[in-house]
CSV table of C-alpha atoms and ligand atoms in Angstrom, one decimal:
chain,number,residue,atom,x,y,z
A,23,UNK,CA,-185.4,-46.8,62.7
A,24,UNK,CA,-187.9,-44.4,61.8
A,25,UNK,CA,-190.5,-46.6,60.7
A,26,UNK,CA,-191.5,-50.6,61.0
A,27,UNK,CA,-190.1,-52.6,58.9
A,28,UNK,CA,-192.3,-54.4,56.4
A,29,UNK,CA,-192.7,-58.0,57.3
A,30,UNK,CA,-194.1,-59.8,54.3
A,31,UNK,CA,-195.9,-62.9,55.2
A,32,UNK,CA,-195.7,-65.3,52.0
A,33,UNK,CA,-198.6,-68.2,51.7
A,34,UNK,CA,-196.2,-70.3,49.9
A,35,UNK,CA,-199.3,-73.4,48.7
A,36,UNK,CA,-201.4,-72.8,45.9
A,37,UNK,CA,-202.8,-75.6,44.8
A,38,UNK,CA,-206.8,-75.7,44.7
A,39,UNK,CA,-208.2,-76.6,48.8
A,40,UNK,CA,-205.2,-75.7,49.7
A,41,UNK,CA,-204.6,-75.0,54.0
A,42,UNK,CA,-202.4,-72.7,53.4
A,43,UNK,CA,-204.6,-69.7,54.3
A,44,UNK,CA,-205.7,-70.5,57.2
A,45,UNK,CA,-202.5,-71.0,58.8
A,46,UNK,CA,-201.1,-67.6,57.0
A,47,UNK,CA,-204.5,-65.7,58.5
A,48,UNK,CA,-203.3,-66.9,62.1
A,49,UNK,CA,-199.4,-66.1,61.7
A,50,UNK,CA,-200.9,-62.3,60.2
A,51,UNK,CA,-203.0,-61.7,63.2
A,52,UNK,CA,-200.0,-62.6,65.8
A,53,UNK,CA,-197.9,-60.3,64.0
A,54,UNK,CA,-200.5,-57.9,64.2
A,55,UNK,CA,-200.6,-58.1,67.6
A,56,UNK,CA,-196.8,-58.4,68.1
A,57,UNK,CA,-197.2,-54.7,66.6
A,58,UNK,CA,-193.5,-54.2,65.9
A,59,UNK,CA,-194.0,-54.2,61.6
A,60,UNK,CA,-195.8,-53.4,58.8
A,61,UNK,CA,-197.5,-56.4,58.0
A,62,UNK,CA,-197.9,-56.9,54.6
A,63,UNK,CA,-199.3,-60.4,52.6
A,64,UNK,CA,-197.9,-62.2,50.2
A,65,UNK,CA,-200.2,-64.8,48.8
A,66,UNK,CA,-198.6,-66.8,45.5
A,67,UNK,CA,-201.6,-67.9,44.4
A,68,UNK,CA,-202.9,-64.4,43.3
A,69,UNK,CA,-202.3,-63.9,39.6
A,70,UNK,CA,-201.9,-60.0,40.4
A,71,UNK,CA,-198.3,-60.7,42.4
A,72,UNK,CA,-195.8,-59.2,41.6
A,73,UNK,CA,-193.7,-61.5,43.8
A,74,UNK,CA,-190.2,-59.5,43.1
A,75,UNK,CA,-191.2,-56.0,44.1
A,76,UNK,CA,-193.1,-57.6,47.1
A,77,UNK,CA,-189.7,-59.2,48.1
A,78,UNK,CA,-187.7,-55.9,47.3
A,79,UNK,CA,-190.2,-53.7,49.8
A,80,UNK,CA,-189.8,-55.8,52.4
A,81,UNK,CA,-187.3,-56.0,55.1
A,82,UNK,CA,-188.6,-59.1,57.1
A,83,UNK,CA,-190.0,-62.3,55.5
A,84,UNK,CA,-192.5,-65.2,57.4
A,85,UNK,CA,-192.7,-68.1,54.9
A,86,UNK,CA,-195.8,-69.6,55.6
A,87,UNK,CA,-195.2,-73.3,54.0
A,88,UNK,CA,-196.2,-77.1,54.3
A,89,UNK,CA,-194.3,-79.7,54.0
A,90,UNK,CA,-195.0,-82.2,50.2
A,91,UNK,CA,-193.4,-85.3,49.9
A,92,UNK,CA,-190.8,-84.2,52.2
A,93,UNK,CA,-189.9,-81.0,50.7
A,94,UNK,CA,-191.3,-77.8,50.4
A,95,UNK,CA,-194.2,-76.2,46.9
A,96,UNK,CA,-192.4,-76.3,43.3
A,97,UNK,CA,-194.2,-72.8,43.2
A,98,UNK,CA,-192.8,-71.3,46.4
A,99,UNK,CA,-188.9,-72.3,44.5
A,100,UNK,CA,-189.5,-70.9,41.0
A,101,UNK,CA,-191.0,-67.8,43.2
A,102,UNK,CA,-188.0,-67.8,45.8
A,103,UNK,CA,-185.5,-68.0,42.8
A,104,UNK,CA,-187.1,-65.2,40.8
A,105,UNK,CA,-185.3,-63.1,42.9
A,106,UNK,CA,-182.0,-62.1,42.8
A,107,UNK,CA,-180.6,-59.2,45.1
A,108,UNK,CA,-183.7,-58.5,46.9
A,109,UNK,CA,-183.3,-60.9,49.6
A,110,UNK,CA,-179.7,-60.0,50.5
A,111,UNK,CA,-179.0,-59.0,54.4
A,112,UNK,CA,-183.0,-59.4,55.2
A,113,UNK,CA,-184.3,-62.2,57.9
A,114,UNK,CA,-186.7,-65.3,57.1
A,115,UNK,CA,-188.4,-67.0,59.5
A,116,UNK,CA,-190.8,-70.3,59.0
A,117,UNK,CA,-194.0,-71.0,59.7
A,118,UNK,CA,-194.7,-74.6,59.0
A,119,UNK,CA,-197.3,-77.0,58.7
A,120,UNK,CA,-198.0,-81.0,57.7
A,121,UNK,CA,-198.9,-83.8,58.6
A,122,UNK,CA,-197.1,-85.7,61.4
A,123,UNK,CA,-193.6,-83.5,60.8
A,124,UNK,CA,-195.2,-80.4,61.0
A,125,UNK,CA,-193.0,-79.4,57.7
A,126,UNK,CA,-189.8,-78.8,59.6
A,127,UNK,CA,-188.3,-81.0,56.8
A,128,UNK,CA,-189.5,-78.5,54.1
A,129,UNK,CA,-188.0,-75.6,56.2
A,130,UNK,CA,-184.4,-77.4,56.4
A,131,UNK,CA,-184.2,-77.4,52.8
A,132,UNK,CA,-185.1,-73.9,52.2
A,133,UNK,CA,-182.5,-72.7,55.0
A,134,UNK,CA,-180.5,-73.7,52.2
A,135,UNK,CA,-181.9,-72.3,49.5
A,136,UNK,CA,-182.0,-68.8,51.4
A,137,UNK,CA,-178.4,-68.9,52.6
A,138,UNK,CA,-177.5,-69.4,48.3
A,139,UNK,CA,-179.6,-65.8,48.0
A,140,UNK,CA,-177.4,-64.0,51.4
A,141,UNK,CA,-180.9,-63.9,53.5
A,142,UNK,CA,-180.7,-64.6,57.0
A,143,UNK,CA,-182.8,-67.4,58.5
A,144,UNK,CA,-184.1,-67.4,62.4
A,145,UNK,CA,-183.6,-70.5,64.2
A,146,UNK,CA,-187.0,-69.7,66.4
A,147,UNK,CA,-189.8,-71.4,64.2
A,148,UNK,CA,-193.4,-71.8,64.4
A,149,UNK,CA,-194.4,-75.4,63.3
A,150,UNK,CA,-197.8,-77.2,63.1
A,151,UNK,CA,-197.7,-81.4,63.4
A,152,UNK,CA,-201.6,-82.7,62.2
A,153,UNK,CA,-202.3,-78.4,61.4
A,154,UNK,CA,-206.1,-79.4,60.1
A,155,UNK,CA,-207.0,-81.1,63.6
A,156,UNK,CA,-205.1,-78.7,65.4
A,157,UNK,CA,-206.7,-75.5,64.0
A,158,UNK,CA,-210.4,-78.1,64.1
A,159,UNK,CA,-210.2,-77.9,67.7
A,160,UNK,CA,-209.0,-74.2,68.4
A,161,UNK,CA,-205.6,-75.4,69.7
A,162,UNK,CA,-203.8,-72.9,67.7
A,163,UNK,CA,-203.5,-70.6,70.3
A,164,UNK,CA,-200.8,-73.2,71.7
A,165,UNK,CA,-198.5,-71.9,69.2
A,166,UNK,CA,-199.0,-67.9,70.5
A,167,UNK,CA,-195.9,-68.3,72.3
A,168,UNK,CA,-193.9,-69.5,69.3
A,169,UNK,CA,-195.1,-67.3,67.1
A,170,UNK,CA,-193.9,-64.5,69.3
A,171,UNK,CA,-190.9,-65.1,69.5
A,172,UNK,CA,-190.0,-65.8,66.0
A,173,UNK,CA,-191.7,-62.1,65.6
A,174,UNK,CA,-189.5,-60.5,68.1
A,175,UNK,CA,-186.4,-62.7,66.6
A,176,UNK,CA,-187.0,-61.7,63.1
A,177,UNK,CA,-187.4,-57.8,64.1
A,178,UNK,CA,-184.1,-57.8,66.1
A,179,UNK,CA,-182.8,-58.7,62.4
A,180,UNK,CA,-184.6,-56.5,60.5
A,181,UNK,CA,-184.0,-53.5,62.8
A,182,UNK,CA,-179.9,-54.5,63.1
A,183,UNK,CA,-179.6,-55.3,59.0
A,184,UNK,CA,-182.2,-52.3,57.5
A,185,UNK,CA,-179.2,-49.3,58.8
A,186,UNK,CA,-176.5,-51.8,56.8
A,187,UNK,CA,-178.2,-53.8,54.3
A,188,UNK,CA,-176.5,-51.3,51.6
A,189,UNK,CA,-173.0,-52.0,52.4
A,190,UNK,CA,-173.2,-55.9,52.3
A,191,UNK,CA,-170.2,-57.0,50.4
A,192,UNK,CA,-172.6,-59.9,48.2
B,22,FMN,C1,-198.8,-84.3,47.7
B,22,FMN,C2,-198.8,-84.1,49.2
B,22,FMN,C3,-197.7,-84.6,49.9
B,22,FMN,C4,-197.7,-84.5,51.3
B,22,FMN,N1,-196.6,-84.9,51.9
B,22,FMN,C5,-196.4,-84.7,53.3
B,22,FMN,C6,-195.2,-85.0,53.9
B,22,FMN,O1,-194.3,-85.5,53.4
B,22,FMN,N2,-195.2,-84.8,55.3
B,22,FMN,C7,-196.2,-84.2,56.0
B,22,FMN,O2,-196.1,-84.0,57.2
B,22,FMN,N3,-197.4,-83.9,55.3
B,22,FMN,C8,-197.5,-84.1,54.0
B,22,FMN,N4,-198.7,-83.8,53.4
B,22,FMN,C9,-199.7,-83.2,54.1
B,22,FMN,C10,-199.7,-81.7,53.9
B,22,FMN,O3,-198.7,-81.1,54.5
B,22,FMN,C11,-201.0,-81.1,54.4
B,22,FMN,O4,-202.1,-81.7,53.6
B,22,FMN,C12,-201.1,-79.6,54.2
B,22,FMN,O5,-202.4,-79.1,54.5
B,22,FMN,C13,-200.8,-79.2,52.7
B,22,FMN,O6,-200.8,-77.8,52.6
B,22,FMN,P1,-201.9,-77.0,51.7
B,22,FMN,O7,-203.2,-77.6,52.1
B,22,FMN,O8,-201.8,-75.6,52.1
B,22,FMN,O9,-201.5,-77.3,50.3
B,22,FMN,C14,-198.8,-83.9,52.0
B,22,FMN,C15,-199.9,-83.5,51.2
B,22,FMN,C16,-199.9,-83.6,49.9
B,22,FMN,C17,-201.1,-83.0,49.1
């Protein structure tokens, strides 16, 4: 591959004091480090997004989501399905947070959702339980490990898909 490939990170919570950011700044700055993509962010709550060419120029995706009621944003949804081809062949991975499930009920469902649009998602996920106390007390550095290897997962995907992506028979 002659480049990285782009890894968007989407901040899928926009509602006003929302988290969201801070756990999105701490996944950014691991994949950063990791050093293996293009990082690139992906915040919904900026007016200026154009969320489909975002998701077009991008070969890798970290969903940075929390977990409402069970279930994942209403905005992250109307976002995800205002896409049509541009996330065919291309690996998500999750980065969750909540209260006491960490939001790993929110990513179930939107393994779904994904598999409906022909992405790919990564088993490997990064998952917060209690994310405001965890981050409170500087025990995000727990999840480092984690967070690596969902980054080294989802560029084994992106490098192996990128060369075929074009020929997927969707
Ligand atoms: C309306 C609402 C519903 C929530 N439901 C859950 C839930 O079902 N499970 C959970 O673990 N946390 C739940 N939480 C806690 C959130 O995951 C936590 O507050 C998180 O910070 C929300 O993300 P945000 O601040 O980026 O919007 C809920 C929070 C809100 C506001």
């Amino acid at each position: 591959m002659p480049q990285r490939p782009a890894l968007a990170v989407i901040t899928a919570s926009t509602r006003d004091g929302r988290f969201g950011p801070v756990v999105a700044d701490w996944f950014s700055a691991r994949a950063e480090e990791h050093g293996a993509f293009a990082v690139r962010r992906v915040d919904l709550a900026d007016p200026a997004l154009d969320f489909p060419a975002a998701v077009d120029s991008a070969d890798a995706f970290a969903v940075v989501t929390p977990e409402y009621n069970h279930g994942y944003p209403g905005p992250l949804k109307e976002a995800v399905d205002s896409v049509h081809t541009g996330w065919i062949a291309k690996p998500v991975g999750f980065v969750s947070y909540g209260g006491l499930s960490g939001g790993l009920r929110a990513v179930e469902q939107l393994r779904v959702v994904f598999a409906e649009l022909h992405a790919v998602t990564v088993r490997d996920t990064v998952s917060f339980h209690g994310a405001h106390v965890q981050f409170r007390e500087g025990r995000a550095q727990d999840a480092d490990p984690a967070a690596k290897k969902l980054l080294t997962t989802l560029h084994w995907w992106a490098s192996a898909l990128v060369p075929v992506r074009g020929s997927y028979p969707a």
